[in-house]
């Protein structure tokens, strides 16, 4: 990312600390569109494809990380847990007691594998954003949250039809109970829009947008700090520039820690909403 | 990374990336579904079972210990009782033995005393018989002396008697020494 920001900062013309040099240009959304590798560049020929980009590589890294985590923590399970096993138990029990049980209840334990893998996968993809040299959250590309939201969309509709029956489920989902008959022509379209179109869209976009914005924020701090660092600008301007870029670095570090919290929180929220949707579909209205 | 792709819509959904994401998720889900969660759940159940079993076992052991303690207590009391009975019996026996011994001793003492009495009686009888025989001889001798001598006065008479008694005494002494 530093190469990106360096490039970005190098464009433009002139500024306070670099008289006659390039002016500051904030990182654009272009940082979310890494070029594909040439051997994977089929995006020119096919619409709605990107080719093998940095996102795909980071997806591979994140997936390997989760697979390794699962293998490493569950190699030798015993009744008396060691430290590795305790981590896995912590994750599984966290998802069960904080997400699955409050949203679906005890009968939701059968969705525990889905929720656990969802949580681990999203958190691993998010955390790519603060790992040095990788530094691009996979979920800042809408394709990945959209895929997961689609999985949950299909899952909760299937659960609803299976547990309530086709007619009963859709009737319960789009016709609000207790509403007077004359308002139904207005309410039913709204409910359809809300439950079957906006819900999966917001489910995906919430995660994507948070990661996107967080990454852009970090990139801005990094680019600004890098741009302002010019001790050769004279005794006064040099000192000020170093102080400015120092504070930008400090903010970058603080926001990186903040990002980590948000990455965890978004993984949690996505999983929580998935559990909520499944739980709602399972129970008759 | 070198050079950026042309500006695109931020809200893009690329089919290839979406499919890659789904494949990655399927891999993770398969692992979690087939491997991680069932094993963790099974292990958690086992742990709960073992903890419950442990509590159960501890309760059982406690009950057994209590029962054993009761048994020992009863046995101890029994032992105390039998000991007291034995003691009682022994003291009775010893009293009986002492009484018997005392009786025997008394009988023995009586027997000895009786034997001594009989001996004394026998000795006395013998002495009496000897004395009777000697008294006869002495009486005859005294009578001969009285008759043989002239008894002038009472002084001479008493002298004779005295001499006779003295002789008698010395004689009995000699006799006693002979015996």
Short mmCIF file of C-alpha atoms in Angstrom, two decimals:
data_model
loop_
_atom_site.label_atom_id
_atom_site.label_comp_id
_atom_site.label_asym_id
_atom_site.label_seq_id
_atom_site.Cartn_x
_atom_site.Cartn_y
_atom_site.Cartn_z
CA UNK A 1 0.00 0.00 0.00
CA UNK A 2 2.92 2.31 0.71
CA UNK A 3 3.88 1.97 -2.94
CA UNK A 4 0.35 3.01 -3.89
CA UNK A 5 0.39 6.01 -1.62
CA UNK A 6 3.87 6.92 -2.78
CA UNK A 7 2.62 6.92 -6.34
CA UNK A 8 -0.42 8.91 -5.38
CA UNK A 9 1.56 11.44 -3.45
CA UNK A 10 3.98 11.80 -6.32
CA UNK A 11 1.30 13.00 -8.67
CA UNK A 12 0.12 16.61 -8.80
CA UNK A 13 2.13 19.81 -8.57
CA UNK A 14 3.61 21.77 -5.68
CA UNK A 15 2.75 22.27 -2.01
CA UNK A 16 3.73 23.91 1.28
CA UNK A 17 6.47 21.48 2.27
CA UNK A 18 7.55 20.57 -1.23
CA UNK A 19 7.73 23.84 -3.09
CA UNK A 20 7.87 23.20 -6.78
CA UNK A 21 7.32 19.47 -6.18
CA UNK A 22 4.19 17.41 -6.59
CA UNK A 23 1.05 18.49 -4.74
CA UNK A 24 -0.88 16.24 -2.41
CA UNK A 25 -3.49 13.97 -3.83
CA UNK A 26 -5.57 11.90 -1.42
CA UNK A 27 -5.80 8.17 -2.12
CA UNK A 28 -8.64 7.52 -4.55
CA UNK A 29 -10.93 4.51 -4.77
CA UNK A 30 -8.45 3.29 -7.35
CA UNK A 31 -6.63 1.50 -4.52
CA UNK A 32 -9.56 -0.91 -4.43
CA UNK A 33 -9.03 -1.89 -8.06
CA UNK A 34 -5.68 -3.63 -8.24
CA UNK A 35 -4.67 -4.70 -11.73
CA UNK A 36 -4.99 -8.38 -12.57
CA UNK A 37 -1.99 -10.57 -13.38
CA UNK A 38 -1.58 -10.78 -17.08
CA UNK A 39 -1.98 -14.58 -17.26
CA UNK A 40 -5.25 -14.24 -15.42
CA UNK A 41 -6.46 -11.24 -17.37
CA UNK A 42 -9.64 -12.51 -18.89
CA UNK A 43 -11.54 -9.47 -17.58
CA UNK A 44 -11.19 -7.71 -20.91
CA UNK A 45 -13.05 -10.45 -22.72
CA UNK A 46 -15.63 -11.38 -20.05
CA UNK A 47 -18.04 -8.86 -18.49
CA UNK A 48 -18.31 -8.69 -14.71
CA UNK A 49 -14.98 -10.38 -14.08
CA UNK A 50 -11.72 -9.03 -12.72
CA UNK A 51 -9.13 -11.73 -13.32
CA UNK A 52 -6.59 -12.88 -10.74
CA UNK A 53 -6.01 -9.78 -8.66
CA UNK A 54 -4.53 -9.07 -5.25
CA UNK A 55 -7.97 -9.80 -3.81
CA UNK A 56 -7.87 -13.38 -5.04
CA UNK A 57 -4.40 -13.90 -3.60
CA UNK A 58 -5.48 -12.44 -0.25
CA UNK A 59 -8.60 -14.61 -0.33
CA UNK A 60 -6.32 -17.59 -0.69
CA UNK A 61 -4.17 -16.36 2.21
CA UNK A 62 -7.22 -15.77 4.43
CA UNK A 63 -8.68 -19.19 3.59
CA UNK A 64 -5.37 -20.90 4.28
CA UNK A 65 -5.18 -19.04 7.56
CA UNK A 66 -8.60 -20.31 8.64
CA UNK A 67 -7.86 -23.85 7.48
CA UNK A 68 -4.57 -23.79 9.37
CA UNK A 69 -6.29 -22.40 12.44
CA UNK A 70 -8.90 -25.16 12.34
CA UNK A 71 -6.28 -27.86 11.83
CA UNK A 72 -3.92 -26.47 14.45
CA UNK A 73 -6.50 -25.98 17.19
CA UNK A 74 -8.37 -29.25 16.71
CA UNK A 75 -5.49 -31.64 16.11
CA UNK A 76 -5.71 -33.40 19.42
CA UNK A 77 -8.91 -32.71 21.27
CA UNK A 78 -9.14 -33.96 24.81
CA UNK A 79 -11.48 -33.61 27.73
CA UNK A 80 -8.83 -31.60 29.53
CA UNK A 81 -8.06 -28.85 26.99
CA UNK A 82 -4.64 -27.39 26.27
CA UNK A 83 -4.10 -23.83 25.08
CA UNK A 84 -4.64 -24.49 21.38
CA UNK A 85 -7.86 -26.33 22.01
CA UNK A 86 -9.05 -23.59 24.34
CA UNK A 87 -8.83 -21.06 21.49
CA UNK A 88 -11.08 -23.17 19.28
CA UNK A 89 -13.48 -23.76 22.16
CA UNK A 90 -13.47 -20.04 22.86
CA UNK A 91 -14.47 -19.29 19.25
CA UNK A 92 -17.11 -22.02 19.03
CA UNK A 93 -18.60 -21.18 22.40
CA UNK A 94 -18.52 -17.46 21.63
CA UNK A 95 -20.48 -18.00 18.41
CA UNK A 96 -22.83 -20.40 20.16
CA UNK A 97 -23.51 -18.34 23.29
CA UNK A 98 -23.35 -14.82 21.81
CA UNK A 99 -24.84 -15.38 18.35
CA UNK A 100 -26.59 -18.69 17.82
CA UNK A 101 -28.37 -19.20 21.15
CA UNK A 102 -29.71 -15.62 21.60
CA UNK A 103 -30.91 -15.45 17.98
CA UNK A 104 -32.17 -18.94 17.22
CA UNK A 105 -32.25 -20.67 20.59
CA UNK A 106 -30.97 -24.12 21.48
CA UNK A 107 -32.45 -25.67 18.33
CA UNK A 108 -30.20 -23.32 16.38
CA UNK A 109 -27.18 -25.37 17.38
CA UNK A 110 -27.46 -27.20 14.06
CA UNK A 111 -26.56 -23.95 12.30
CA UNK A 112 -23.50 -23.58 14.49
CA UNK A 113 -21.04 -24.89 11.83
CA UNK A 114 -22.41 -22.37 9.32
CA UNK A 115 -22.13 -19.49 11.78
CA UNK A 116 -18.69 -20.49 13.05
CA UNK A 117 -17.27 -20.78 9.54
CA UNK A 118 -18.92 -17.52 8.55
CA UNK A 119 -17.41 -15.70 11.51
CA UNK A 120 -13.92 -17.14 11.05
CA UNK A 121 -13.93 -16.59 7.29
CA UNK A 122 -15.09 -12.97 7.45
CA UNK A 123 -12.74 -12.11 10.28
CA UNK A 124 -9.80 -13.63 8.40
CA UNK A 125 -10.73 -11.70 5.23
CA UNK A 126 -11.11 -8.47 7.20
CA UNK A 127 -7.87 -8.86 9.06
CA UNK A 128 -5.94 -8.94 5.76
CA UNK A 129 -6.38 -5.17 5.91
CA UNK A 130 -3.91 -4.66 8.74
CA UNK A 131 -1.36 -7.37 8.06
CA UNK A 132 1.81 -5.62 6.87
CA UNK A 133 2.55 -5.92 3.14
CA UNK A 134 -0.87 -7.44 2.47
CA UNK A 135 -2.92 -4.52 3.79
CA UNK A 136 -6.10 -4.86 1.81
CA UNK A 137 -9.24 -6.20 3.47
CA UNK A 138 -10.72 -8.81 1.13
CA UNK A 139 -14.21 -7.73 2.16
CA UNK A 140 -13.61 -4.21 0.77
CA UNK A 141 -14.48 -5.82 -2.55
CA UNK A 142 -18.26 -6.18 -2.63
CA UNK A 143 -18.04 -9.47 -4.54
CA UNK A 144 -17.04 -11.39 -1.42
CA UNK A 145 -19.64 -10.06 1.06
CA UNK A 146 -22.24 -10.43 -1.72
CA UNK A 147 -21.36 -14.11 -2.13
CA UNK A 148 -21.71 -14.73 1.60
CA UNK A 149 -24.94 -12.71 1.81
CA UNK A 150 -26.26 -14.81 -1.08
CA UNK A 151 -25.45 -17.99 0.83
CA UNK A 152 -27.32 -16.71 3.86
CA UNK A 153 -30.19 -15.49 1.65
CA UNK A 154 -30.66 -18.93 0.15
CA UNK A 155 -30.20 -20.54 3.56
CA UNK A 156 -32.85 -18.54 5.38
CA UNK A 157 -35.40 -18.90 2.60
CA UNK A 158 -34.79 -22.67 2.56
CA UNK A 159 -35.06 -22.83 6.34
CA UNK A 160 -38.29 -20.83 6.22
CA UNK A 161 -39.90 -23.05 3.58
CA UNK A 162 -38.76 -26.21 5.32
CA UNK A 163 -39.90 -25.31 8.79
CA UNK A 164 -43.12 -23.45 7.96
CA UNK A 165 -44.12 -24.64 4.52
CA UNK A 166 -43.92 -22.58 1.32
CA UNK A 167 -47.22 -20.69 1.57
CA UNK A 168 -47.13 -20.10 5.27
CA UNK A 169 -43.58 -18.85 5.23
CA UNK A 170 -44.01 -16.36 2.42
CA UNK A 171 -47.36 -15.23 3.74
CA UNK A 172 -45.87 -14.68 7.18
CA UNK A 173 -42.86 -12.90 5.72
CA UNK A 174 -44.69 -10.43 3.45
CA UNK A 175 -48.07 -9.95 5.13
CA UNK A 176 -47.66 -8.24 8.49
CA UNK A 177 -50.02 -9.81 11.01
CA UNK A 178 -52.66 -7.53 12.51
CA UNK A 179 -52.53 -4.96 9.68
CA UNK A 180 -55.93 -3.84 8.38
CA UNK A 181 -56.89 -5.15 4.96
CA UNK A 182 -56.99 -1.83 3.12
CA UNK A 183 -53.35 -1.03 3.84
CA UNK A 184 -52.03 -4.37 2.63
CA UNK A 185 -51.59 -3.28 -1.02
CA UNK A 186 -49.17 -0.72 0.33
CA UNK A 187 -47.51 -2.89 2.98
CA UNK A 188 -46.97 -6.06 1.01
CA UNK A 189 -44.71 -4.50 -1.66
CA UNK A 190 -42.77 -2.74 1.07
CA UNK A 191 -42.35 -5.98 2.98
CA UNK A 192 -41.27 -7.84 -0.14
CA UNK A 193 -38.76 -5.12 -0.94
CA UNK A 194 -37.56 -4.97 2.65
CA UNK A 195 -37.29 -8.69 3.38
CA UNK A 196 -36.18 -10.15 0.08
CA UNK A 197 -34.28 -7.42 -1.72
CA UNK A 198 -32.98 -4.81 0.68
CA UNK A 199 -32.16 -7.24 3.45
CA UNK A 200 -29.50 -9.27 1.56
CA UNK A 201 -28.21 -6.08 -0.07
CA UNK A 202 -27.68 -4.27 3.21
CA UNK A 203 -26.30 -7.46 4.73
CA UNK A 204 -23.53 -7.47 2.15
CA UNK A 205 -23.04 -3.70 1.80
CA UNK A 206 -22.77 -3.09 5.56
CA UNK A 207 -19.69 -5.27 5.77
CA UNK A 208 -18.23 -4.05 2.50
CA UNK A 209 -18.73 -0.35 3.22
CA UNK A 210 -17.21 -0.49 6.68
CA UNK A 211 -14.12 -2.23 5.45
CA UNK A 212 -13.90 0.02 2.42
CA UNK A 213 -14.14 3.20 4.48
CA UNK A 214 -11.74 1.94 7.13
CA UNK A 215 -9.15 1.06 4.56
CA UNK A 216 -9.53 4.39 2.80
CA UNK A 217 -9.08 6.18 6.12
CA UNK A 218 -5.86 4.29 6.86
CA UNK A 219 -4.62 4.92 3.35
CA UNK A 220 -5.31 8.63 3.73
CA UNK A 221 -3.35 8.84 6.98
CA UNK A 222 -0.49 6.92 5.46
CA UNK A 223 -0.45 9.01 2.28
CA UNK A 224 -0.74 12.30 4.16
CA UNK A 225 2.01 11.39 6.60
CA UNK A 226 4.27 10.27 3.82
CA UNK A 227 3.59 13.38 1.74
CA UNK A 228 4.23 15.80 4.61
CA UNK A 229 7.50 14.20 5.67
CA UNK A 230 10.13 16.59 4.33
CA UNK A 231 12.79 17.61 6.91
CA UNK A 232 14.81 19.27 4.14
CA UNK A 233 12.21 22.04 3.77
CA UNK A 234 14.12 24.39 6.07
CA UNK A 235 14.38 24.72 9.87
CA UNK A 236 10.81 25.91 10.45
CA UNK A 237 8.90 24.07 7.75
CA UNK A 238 11.03 21.00 8.23
CA UNK A 239 10.14 20.82 11.95
CA UNK A 240 6.46 21.42 11.27
CA UNK A 241 6.43 18.82 8.51
CA UNK A 242 8.04 16.22 10.78
CA UNK A 243 5.53 17.02 13.56
CA UNK A 244 2.65 16.73 11.11
CA UNK A 245 3.78 13.46 9.63
CA UNK A 246 4.54 12.19 13.15
CA UNK A 247 0.98 12.90 14.25
CA UNK A 248 -0.29 11.26 11.04
CA UNK A 249 1.76 8.16 11.89
CA UNK A 250 0.37 8.14 15.44
CA UNK A 251 -3.17 8.44 14.08
CA UNK A 252 -2.41 5.68 11.59
CA UNK A 253 -1.34 3.36 14.43
CA UNK A 254 -4.35 4.27 16.58
CA UNK A 255 -6.75 3.80 13.68
CA UNK A 256 -5.11 0.50 12.82
CA UNK A 257 -5.95 -0.74 16.32
CA UNK A 258 -9.42 0.73 15.89
CA UNK A 259 -9.76 -1.05 12.56
CA UNK A 260 -8.94 -4.36 14.23
CA UNK A 261 -11.86 -3.83 16.59
CA UNK A 262 -14.12 -2.93 13.67
CA UNK A 263 -12.96 -5.98 11.72
CA UNK A 264 -13.95 -8.20 14.62
CA UNK A 265 -17.18 -6.30 15.14
CA UNK A 266 -18.23 -6.50 11.48
CA UNK A 267 -17.55 -10.24 11.37
CA UNK A 268 -19.65 -10.51 14.51
CA UNK A 269 -22.45 -8.34 13.14
CA UNK A 270 -22.59 -10.18 9.81
CA UNK A 271 -22.81 -13.52 11.62
CA UNK A 272 -25.33 -12.15 14.10
CA UNK A 273 -27.59 -10.91 11.31
CA UNK A 274 -27.27 -14.23 9.49
CA UNK A 275 -28.40 -15.97 12.69
CA UNK A 276 -31.21 -13.44 13.12
CA UNK A 277 -32.52 -14.04 9.59
CA UNK A 278 -32.36 -17.81 10.01
CA UNK A 279 -34.04 -17.59 13.39
CA UNK A 280 -36.84 -15.40 12.02
CA UNK A 281 -37.37 -17.76 9.10
CA UNK A 282 -37.51 -20.75 11.41
CA UNK A 283 -40.18 -19.39 13.71
CA UNK A 284 -43.74 -18.98 12.60
CA UNK A 285 -44.93 -15.38 12.72
CA UNK B 1 -0.08 -3.52 -7.86
CA UNK B 2 1.96 -1.60 -10.35
CA UNK B 3 -0.38 0.78 -12.02
CA UNK B 4 -4.06 0.83 -11.34
CA UNK B 5 -6.93 -0.56 -13.30
CA UNK B 6 -9.29 1.87 -14.89
CA UNK B 7 -11.73 3.47 -12.46
CA UNK B 8 -14.70 1.23 -11.94
CA UNK B 9 -17.92 1.20 -10.01
CA UNK B 10 -17.19 0.72 -6.33
CA UNK B 11 -20.31 -1.39 -5.88
CA UNK B 12 -19.18 -3.94 -8.43
CA UNK B 13 -19.77 -7.62 -8.11
CA UNK B 14 -17.33 -9.66 -10.14
CA UNK B 15 -18.62 -13.12 -10.90
CA UNK B 16 -15.20 -14.75 -10.75
CA UNK B 17 -14.36 -13.22 -7.39
CA UNK B 18 -17.77 -14.13 -6.06
CA UNK B 19 -17.27 -17.74 -7.14
CA UNK B 20 -13.78 -17.86 -5.66
CA UNK B 21 -15.21 -16.50 -2.42
CA UNK B 22 -17.92 -19.13 -2.41
CA UNK B 23 -15.41 -21.92 -3.06
CA UNK B 24 -13.22 -20.65 -0.21
CA UNK B 25 -16.23 -20.47 2.07
CA UNK B 26 -17.31 -23.97 1.02
CA UNK B 27 -13.87 -25.32 1.95
CA UNK B 28 -13.98 -23.67 5.36
CA UNK B 29 -17.58 -24.67 5.93
CA UNK B 30 -16.83 -28.29 5.03
CA UNK B 31 -13.95 -28.32 7.50
CA UNK B 32 -15.97 -26.75 10.27
CA UNK B 33 -19.07 -28.83 9.55
CA UNK B 34 -17.41 -32.21 9.17
CA UNK B 35 -14.50 -31.79 11.50
CA UNK B 36 -14.18 -28.90 13.93
CA UNK B 37 -17.62 -28.26 15.40
CA UNK B 38 -18.77 -31.89 15.79
CA UNK B 39 -15.53 -32.78 17.52
CA UNK B 40 -15.63 -29.77 19.80
CA UNK B 41 -19.29 -30.40 20.64
CA UNK B 42 -18.63 -34.08 21.29
CA UNK B 43 -15.67 -33.21 23.46
CA UNK B 44 -17.66 -30.60 25.41
CA UNK B 45 -20.40 -33.18 26.02
CA UNK B 46 -17.78 -35.67 27.14
CA UNK B 47 -16.35 -33.12 29.50
CA UNK B 48 -19.76 -32.36 30.96
CA UNK B 49 -20.36 -36.10 31.29
CA UNK B 50 -17.06 -36.71 32.98
CA UNK B 51 -17.62 -33.86 35.40
CA UNK B 52 -21.10 -35.16 36.21
CA UNK B 53 -19.73 -38.70 36.46
CA UNK B 54 -16.99 -37.47 38.75
CA UNK B 55 -19.51 -35.84 41.06
CA UNK B 56 -21.60 -39.02 40.97
CA UNK B 57 -18.57 -41.16 41.79
CA UNK B 58 -17.56 -38.87 44.63
CA UNK B 59 -21.06 -39.09 46.12
CA UNK B 60 -21.01 -42.87 45.84
CA UNK B 61 -17.59 -43.08 47.45
CA UNK B 62 -18.76 -40.81 50.23
CA UNK B 63 -21.79 -43.03 50.88
CA UNK B 64 -19.58 -46.10 50.90
CA UNK B 65 -17.19 -44.48 53.32
CA UNK B 66 -20.08 -43.52 55.57
CA UNK B 67 -21.39 -47.09 55.51
CA UNK B 68 -17.95 -48.46 56.29
CA UNK B 69 -17.56 -46.00 59.13
CA UNK B 70 -20.89 -47.14 60.55
CA UNK B 71 -19.81 -50.76 60.31
CA UNK B 72 -16.55 -50.05 62.06
CA UNK B 73 -18.33 -48.13 64.75
CA UNK B 74 -20.68 -51.05 65.36
CA UNK B 75 -17.80 -53.47 65.43
CA UNK B 76 -15.92 -51.29 67.86
CA UNK B 77 -18.93 -51.08 70.15
CA UNK B 78 -19.34 -54.83 69.95
CA UNK B 79 -15.69 -55.27 70.86
CA UNK B 80 -16.09 -52.93 73.80
CA UNK B 81 -19.13 -54.88 74.96
CA UNK B 82 -17.45 -58.27 74.69
CA UNK B 83 -14.38 -56.94 76.42
CA UNK B 84 -16.48 -55.73 79.34
CA UNK B 85 -18.23 -59.11 79.46
CA UNK B 86 -14.91 -60.95 79.45
CA UNK B 87 -13.65 -58.71 82.19
CA UNK B 88 -16.76 -59.40 84.25
CA UNK B 89 -16.40 -63.11 83.71
CA UNK B 90 -12.72 -63.07 84.63
CA UNK B 91 -13.31 -61.17 87.82
CA UNK B 92 -16.06 -63.59 88.74
CA UNK B 93 -13.76 -66.51 88.04
CA UNK B 94 -10.96 -65.03 90.06
CA UNK B 95 -13.33 -64.44 92.98
CA UNK B 96 -14.44 -68.04 92.72
CA UNK B 97 -10.85 -69.25 92.64
CA UNK B 98 -9.96 -67.16 95.66
CA UNK B 99 -12.98 -68.49 97.57
CA UNK B 100 -12.10 -72.04 96.69
CA UNK B 101 -8.50 -71.55 97.72
CA UNK B 102 -9.57 -69.99 100.98
CA UNK B 103 -11.87 -72.92 101.72
CA UNK B 104 -9.14 -75.38 100.95
CA UNK B 105 -6.73 -73.53 103.16
CA UNK B 106 -9.23 -73.46 105.99
CA UNK B 107 -9.88 -77.18 105.59
CA UNK B 108 -6.15 -77.84 105.64
CA UNK B 109 -5.74 -75.71 108.71
CA UNK B 110 -8.52 -77.51 110.43
CA UNK B 111 -7.00 -80.84 109.48
CA UNK B 112 -3.59 -79.81 110.88
CA UNK B 113 -5.14 -78.54 114.07
CA UNK B 114 -7.10 -81.74 114.49
CA UNK B 115 -4.02 -83.81 113.86
CA UNK B 116 -2.14 -81.77 116.47
CA UNK B 117 -5.00 -82.24 118.90
CA UNK B 118 -4.99 -85.97 118.34
CA UNK B 119 -1.21 -86.12 118.85
CA UNK B 120 -1.49 -84.15 122.07
CA UNK B 121 -4.24 -86.43 123.29
CA UNK B 122 -2.20 -89.47 122.46
CA UNK B 123 0.82 -88.07 124.26
CA UNK B 124 -1.29 -87.21 127.24
CA UNK B 125 -2.73 -90.72 127.33
CA UNK B 126 0.75 -92.22 127.18
CA UNK B 127 1.99 -89.89 129.91
CA UNK B 128 -0.98 -90.73 132.06
CA UNK B 129 -0.40 -94.44 131.64
CA UNK B 130 3.29 -94.16 132.52
CA UNK B 131 2.49 -91.91 135.44
CA UNK B 132 -0.10 -94.38 136.76
CA UNK B 133 2.46 -97.17 136.69
CA UNK B 134 5.14 -95.07 138.37
CA UNK B 135 2.76 -93.69 140.97
CA UNK B 136 1.94 -97.24 142.03
CA UNK B 137 5.64 -98.12 142.43
CA UNK B 138 6.35 -94.88 144.23
CA UNK B 139 3.42 -95.29 146.53
CA UNK B 140 4.64 -98.78 147.41
CA UNK B 141 8.15 -97.47 148.11
CA UNK B 142 6.85 -94.58 150.20
CA UNK B 143 4.69 -96.90 152.19
CA UNK B 144 7.64 -99.18 152.87
CA UNK B 145 9.74 -96.29 154.04
CA UNK B 146 7.04 -94.95 156.31
CA UNK B 147 6.49 -98.35 157.77
CA UNK B 148 10.25 -99.13 158.11
CA UNK B 149 11.26 -96.04 160.01
CA UNK B 150 10.17 -95.05 163.45
CA UNK B 151 8.22 -91.98 163.30
CA UNK B 152 9.14 -90.24 166.64
CA UNK B 153 7.83 -86.90 166.12
CA UNK B 154 6.14 -84.84 163.51
CA UNK B 155 9.48 -83.21 162.63
CA UNK B 156 11.03 -86.47 161.60
CA UNK B 157 7.86 -87.34 159.79
CA UNK B 158 7.93 -84.21 157.70
CA UNK B 159 11.65 -84.81 157.00
CA UNK B 160 10.92 -88.16 155.62
CA UNK B 161 8.25 -86.85 153.43
CA UNK B 162 10.45 -84.06 152.15
CA UNK B 163 13.26 -86.49 151.37
CA UNK B 164 10.90 -88.69 149.57
CA UNK B 165 9.61 -85.85 147.51
CA UNK B 166 13.14 -84.74 146.69
CA UNK B 167 14.03 -88.24 145.59
CA UNK B 168 10.90 -88.44 143.66
CA UNK B 169 11.71 -85.21 141.94
CA UNK B 170 15.26 -86.17 141.01
CA UNK B 171 13.99 -89.54 139.92
CA UNK B 172 11.39 -88.04 137.66
CA UNK B 173 14.06 -85.77 136.29
CA UNK B 174 16.23 -88.75 135.51
CA UNK B 175 13.29 -90.50 134.08
CA UNK B 176 12.47 -87.51 131.95
CA UNK B 177 16.04 -87.39 130.70
CA UNK B 178 15.92 -91.06 129.82
CA UNK B 179 12.83 -90.51 127.80
#
